[in-house]
XYZ file of C-alpha atoms in Angstrom:
304
model
C 3.014 19.896 19.567
C 6.425 19.530 17.933
C 8.069 22.486 16.192
C 6.494 22.627 12.723
C 9.826 23.542 11.161
C 11.379 20.421 12.636
C 8.497 18.237 11.452
C 8.830 19.524 7.905
C 12.625 19.166 7.926
C 12.352 15.599 9.265
C 9.938 14.619 6.499
C 12.138 16.124 3.767
C 15.202 14.420 5.254
C 13.472 11.010 5.312
C 12.304 11.287 1.719
C 15.176 13.398 0.369
C 12.609 15.174 -1.742
C 10.792 18.483 -1.211
C 8.084 17.383 -3.667
C 7.332 14.077 -1.932
C 7.484 15.733 1.496
C 4.969 18.370 0.392
C 2.600 15.647 -0.823
C 2.979 13.660 2.394
C 2.398 16.730 4.578
C -0.457 18.058 2.417
C 1.449 21.319 1.925
C 2.614 23.254 -1.104
C 6.258 22.846 -2.078
C 7.026 26.575 -1.490
C 5.599 26.232 2.035
C 7.859 23.248 2.711
C 10.884 25.119 1.361
C 10.026 28.117 3.558
C 9.858 25.995 6.726
C 13.227 24.367 5.993
C 14.828 27.737 5.309
C 13.443 29.037 8.612
C 15.172 26.171 10.415
C 18.417 26.793 8.504
C 18.274 30.447 9.518
C 17.706 29.417 13.133
C 20.854 27.242 13.114
C 22.659 29.661 10.774
C 23.824 26.803 8.554
C 22.698 24.772 5.557
C 20.946 21.507 6.361
C 20.731 20.261 2.758
C 23.074 20.283 -0.213
C 21.188 20.904 -3.463
C 22.886 19.688 -6.661
C 21.500 18.614 -10.052
C 17.874 18.531 -8.834
C 18.843 16.222 -5.972
C 19.285 16.938 -2.284
C 21.403 15.359 0.433
C 21.931 16.099 4.106
C 24.922 18.156 5.180
C 26.846 17.147 8.314
C 24.704 19.592 10.287
C 21.585 18.221 8.623
C 22.464 14.668 9.646
C 22.988 15.812 13.246
C 19.627 17.611 13.319
C 17.937 14.570 11.764
C 19.353 12.261 14.461
C 18.038 14.519 17.233
C 14.694 14.975 15.465
C 14.262 11.197 15.344
C 14.749 10.984 19.101
C 12.498 13.986 19.754
C 9.593 12.571 17.736
C 9.979 9.169 19.346
C 9.713 10.788 22.770
C 6.669 12.775 21.636
C 5.076 9.522 20.485
C 5.844 7.784 23.774
C 4.378 10.706 25.695
C 1.229 10.654 23.549
C 0.813 6.909 23.993
C 1.381 7.147 27.729
C -1.315 9.793 28.175
C -3.775 8.032 25.860
C -3.334 4.767 27.796
C -4.431 6.629 30.927
C -7.397 8.343 29.262
C -8.407 5.479 26.957
C -8.490 7.943 24.046
C -7.752 6.653 20.546
C -7.328 9.495 18.053
C -4.895 10.845 15.511
C -4.186 10.449 11.817
C -2.765 7.610 9.725
C -1.932 7.258 6.051
C -2.548 3.842 4.498
C -1.532 2.714 1.036
C -3.176 -0.162 -0.798
C -2.932 -1.803 -4.176
C -5.956 -1.326 -6.416
C -7.722 -4.657 -5.794
C -7.419 -4.320 -2.017
C -8.448 -0.652 -1.986
C -11.542 -1.380 -4.058
C -12.728 -4.671 -2.561
C -11.272 -5.138 0.941
C -10.531 -1.822 2.628
C -13.890 -0.020 2.309
C -15.583 -2.449 4.713
C -12.566 -2.744 7.021
C -12.018 1.017 7.298
C -15.744 1.649 7.640
C -15.923 -0.704 10.623
C -12.755 0.821 12.118
C -14.143 4.351 11.736
C -17.382 3.310 13.443
C -15.379 2.122 16.454
C -12.815 4.957 16.446
C -14.514 8.040 14.974
C -11.723 10.375 16.128
C -9.100 8.666 13.931
C -8.550 10.268 10.523
C -7.331 7.854 7.863
C -5.912 8.959 4.520
C -5.811 6.321 1.761
C -3.382 6.284 -1.159
C -3.920 3.839 -4.027
C -1.221 2.496 -6.343
C -0.023 -0.845 -7.665
C 1.911 -3.115 -5.292
C 5.339 -1.827 -6.352
C 4.202 1.737 -5.739
C 2.853 0.911 -2.285
C 6.091 -0.790 -1.222
C 8.052 2.252 -2.437
C 5.806 4.504 -0.307
C 6.467 2.351 2.768
C 10.209 2.430 2.080
C 10.185 6.230 1.890
C 7.882 6.585 4.928
C 5.270 8.327 2.787
C 2.651 6.022 4.333
C 2.346 4.380 7.749
C 1.003 1.035 6.530
C 0.753 -0.678 3.162
C -1.528 -3.545 2.134
C -0.280 -5.395 -0.946
C -1.112 -8.436 -3.026
C 2.316 -9.634 -4.150
C 5.576 -10.769 -2.457
C 7.776 -8.030 -0.949
C 11.499 -8.336 -1.673
C 12.765 -5.747 0.822
C 13.902 -7.727 3.880
C 14.131 -4.524 5.946
C 10.339 -4.219 5.993
C 7.893 -6.133 8.174
C 5.543 -8.238 6.025
C 2.571 -9.946 7.675
C 0.083 -12.078 5.739
C -3.496 -11.118 6.579
C -5.580 -13.368 4.289
C -5.445 -15.652 1.261
C -7.000 -14.617 -2.032
C -8.058 -17.036 -4.786
C -7.516 -16.073 -8.418
C -9.761 -17.466 -11.136
C -10.019 -17.312 -14.922
C -12.854 -15.156 -16.266
C -14.603 -15.349 -19.637
C -17.722 -13.602 -20.983
C -21.126 -15.266 -21.011
C -21.429 -17.552 -24.043
C -17.663 -18.066 -24.381
C -16.500 -21.535 -25.580
C -14.992 -22.191 -22.124
C -17.993 -20.892 -20.164
C -19.478 -24.341 -19.598
C -16.425 -25.649 -17.724
C -15.939 -25.424 -13.962
C -12.182 -25.968 -13.846
C -9.423 -25.628 -16.428
C -5.674 -25.833 -16.835
C -4.104 -22.508 -17.788
C -3.175 -23.991 -21.164
C -6.867 -23.798 -22.120
C -6.575 -20.003 -22.089
C -3.731 -19.915 -24.614
C -6.078 -20.120 -27.592
C -7.593 -16.745 -26.711
C -6.290 -13.159 -26.395
C -5.234 -12.533 -22.784
C -6.000 -9.264 -21.000
C -3.745 -8.481 -18.052
C -2.871 -5.772 -15.540
C 0.040 -3.370 -16.014
C 3.658 -4.087 -15.043
C 4.128 -3.538 -11.297
C 0.640 -4.816 -10.490
C 0.525 -7.461 -7.767
C -1.913 -9.524 -9.811
C 0.419 -9.411 -12.817
C 3.402 -10.453 -10.677
C 1.510 -13.371 -9.122
C 0.330 -14.652 -12.506
C 3.886 -14.407 -13.877
C 5.170 -16.408 -10.911
C 2.448 -19.007 -11.431
C 3.390 -19.309 -15.118
C 7.044 -19.865 -14.178
C 5.888 -23.274 -12.988
C 4.061 -23.836 -16.283
C 6.781 -22.883 -18.800
C 4.866 -24.043 -21.872
C 2.011 -21.731 -20.904
C 4.253 -18.698 -20.340
C 5.716 -19.048 -23.813
C 2.320 -19.366 -25.455
C 0.491 -16.543 -23.651
C -1.005 -14.017 -26.086
C -1.114 -10.701 -24.212
C -3.563 -8.574 -26.176
C -4.040 -5.689 -23.764
C -2.656 -4.247 -20.499
C -5.056 -2.302 -18.277
C -4.571 -0.348 -15.071
C -7.537 -1.418 -12.952
C -9.714 -4.467 -12.246
C -12.797 -2.595 -13.454
C -11.271 -1.795 -16.854
C -10.042 -5.364 -17.195
C -13.449 -6.862 -16.402
C -15.101 -4.490 -18.849
C -12.781 -5.625 -21.648
C -13.553 -9.287 -20.941
C -17.304 -8.580 -20.810
C -16.949 -6.913 -24.219
C -15.481 -10.128 -25.644
C -11.987 -8.727 -26.174
C -10.275 -11.643 -24.452
C -9.978 -13.712 -21.283
C -8.184 -12.986 -18.029
C -7.291 -14.121 -14.502
C -8.447 -12.006 -11.549
C -9.184 -12.155 -7.842
C -12.445 -14.012 -7.284
C -13.458 -11.224 -4.901
C -13.530 -8.675 -7.721
C -16.211 -10.391 -9.820
C -19.033 -10.991 -7.338
C -21.232 -8.314 -8.925
C -20.648 -9.633 -12.457
C -21.447 -13.197 -11.364
C -24.774 -12.054 -9.927
C -25.542 -10.148 -13.135
C -24.470 -13.100 -15.284
C -22.089 -11.031 -17.442
C -18.978 -13.046 -16.546
C -18.221 -16.694 -15.838
C -15.432 -17.815 -13.492
C -13.351 -20.950 -13.994
C -11.229 -22.466 -11.238
C -7.600 -23.017 -12.207
C -5.867 -26.373 -11.918
C -3.455 -26.218 -10.166
C -5.119 -23.597 -7.942
C -3.717 -20.059 -7.886
C -3.777 -18.494 -4.420
C -1.874 -15.453 -3.176
C -1.538 -13.698 0.183
C -2.734 -10.200 0.972
C -0.138 -8.720 3.317
C 0.427 -5.787 5.643
C 3.804 -4.128 5.145
C 5.401 -1.462 7.313
C 8.731 -0.218 8.610
C 10.600 -2.057 11.375
C 9.952 0.627 13.959
C 10.831 -0.118 17.555
C 8.057 2.257 18.549
C 4.680 3.084 16.992
C 1.964 5.454 18.095
C -1.011 3.790 19.724
C -3.437 4.520 16.898
C -1.194 2.532 14.526
C -1.151 -0.411 16.938
C -4.943 -0.252 17.259
C -5.404 -0.276 13.485
C -3.079 -3.268 13.064
C -4.846 -5.225 15.797
C -8.248 -4.344 14.339
C -7.135 -5.353 10.820
C -5.696 -8.666 12.047
C -8.956 -9.542 13.775
C -10.961 -8.432 10.735
C -8.927 -10.632 8.400
C -9.243 -13.598 10.755
C -13.034 -13.202 10.729
C -13.184 -12.720 6.939
C -10.832 -15.418 5.663
C -12.764 -15.568 2.406
C -12.907 -12.282 0.520
C -16.066 -13.546 -1.162
C -17.867 -12.711 2.067
C -16.737 -9.079 2.094
C-alpha cells in the first residue's frame, strides 16, 4: 500500500547501497535508481550524496528517512490490527541461515510452517554465519539463524537448540574403532575444515583455545565451503574433520563415515538473530513462535 518510491528510498537509505537494495527488493539497480530519482524530483532536492562509489544521506534525506520509518511502522500496526480481527496470516519474510542450518534444519521447519500458513511467502538466503549476521545488521533479511556466537550487542540473539559436534573419519581409518577420543588424537592426520567465517570453523577454534597444545599442532590440509564437500573429502580418505552430528546421518546409515565423540564434548547453540525492533509485523511474530516451539520439540537435531 505504501508509496513504492518511498519503499525503495527507505531500503536504499537503510543499506546505503543501491546494489544491496536492488537485491533485497528483487529489482534491477536501474529500477531502484529510477524510483529514488522520482522521489528526489517530487521533493525537488537531492536525498543522497554520491561520492567515490559511496552514498550518504543529505539533510533532506535524513528527514525523509525519519518520516518513512514512522510511516512504515504505522502501516505495519494497521496491517497487524486488521489481521488480528480477521485471523489472517499472510505476507512475505526473508530468512538467512548458515549452510549447516539451511541444509539440515530449516527444510523441515519451513515445510511444516508452510503447511500451516500457506499464504506466507518465505525467501531463504544462505551464507556462512558472518555473512548472515551482516545481512541482519543491514536489514537485508528479517531473521537470521546462525551456528556461532554473535558479537553485535545491538542485535537480539535467542538460542533455539544445542548441536553436538563430532569427529569424522572414513571407514577403515585407524581411529574408526574408537567411540570417544581427545582432540589430540586427530593431530596425527591431515585436518579438513570449513572456510574462515564459517560458524563451525569459529566454534572449533574456540574449542581449541581451551586445548592450546592441540591448536598449535593442527595440520589444516584443506578448507572447504560446505558440509557436503567436507564430508566427501573425508570419505575419499583425504583427512579427518569435526562436523555437526546432524550432517552425517545419511553417511552413518551407508557406512561410509564413522563418528567419534569428543572428550571434552563440543556443543554449540543454534540461534535466532534479528534487529531490536519495538514493532514487528504479525507474520514475523508467528514465524518466531512457530520456530521456538519446533526447536523445543526437536531438541536433538538427529531426529530431524
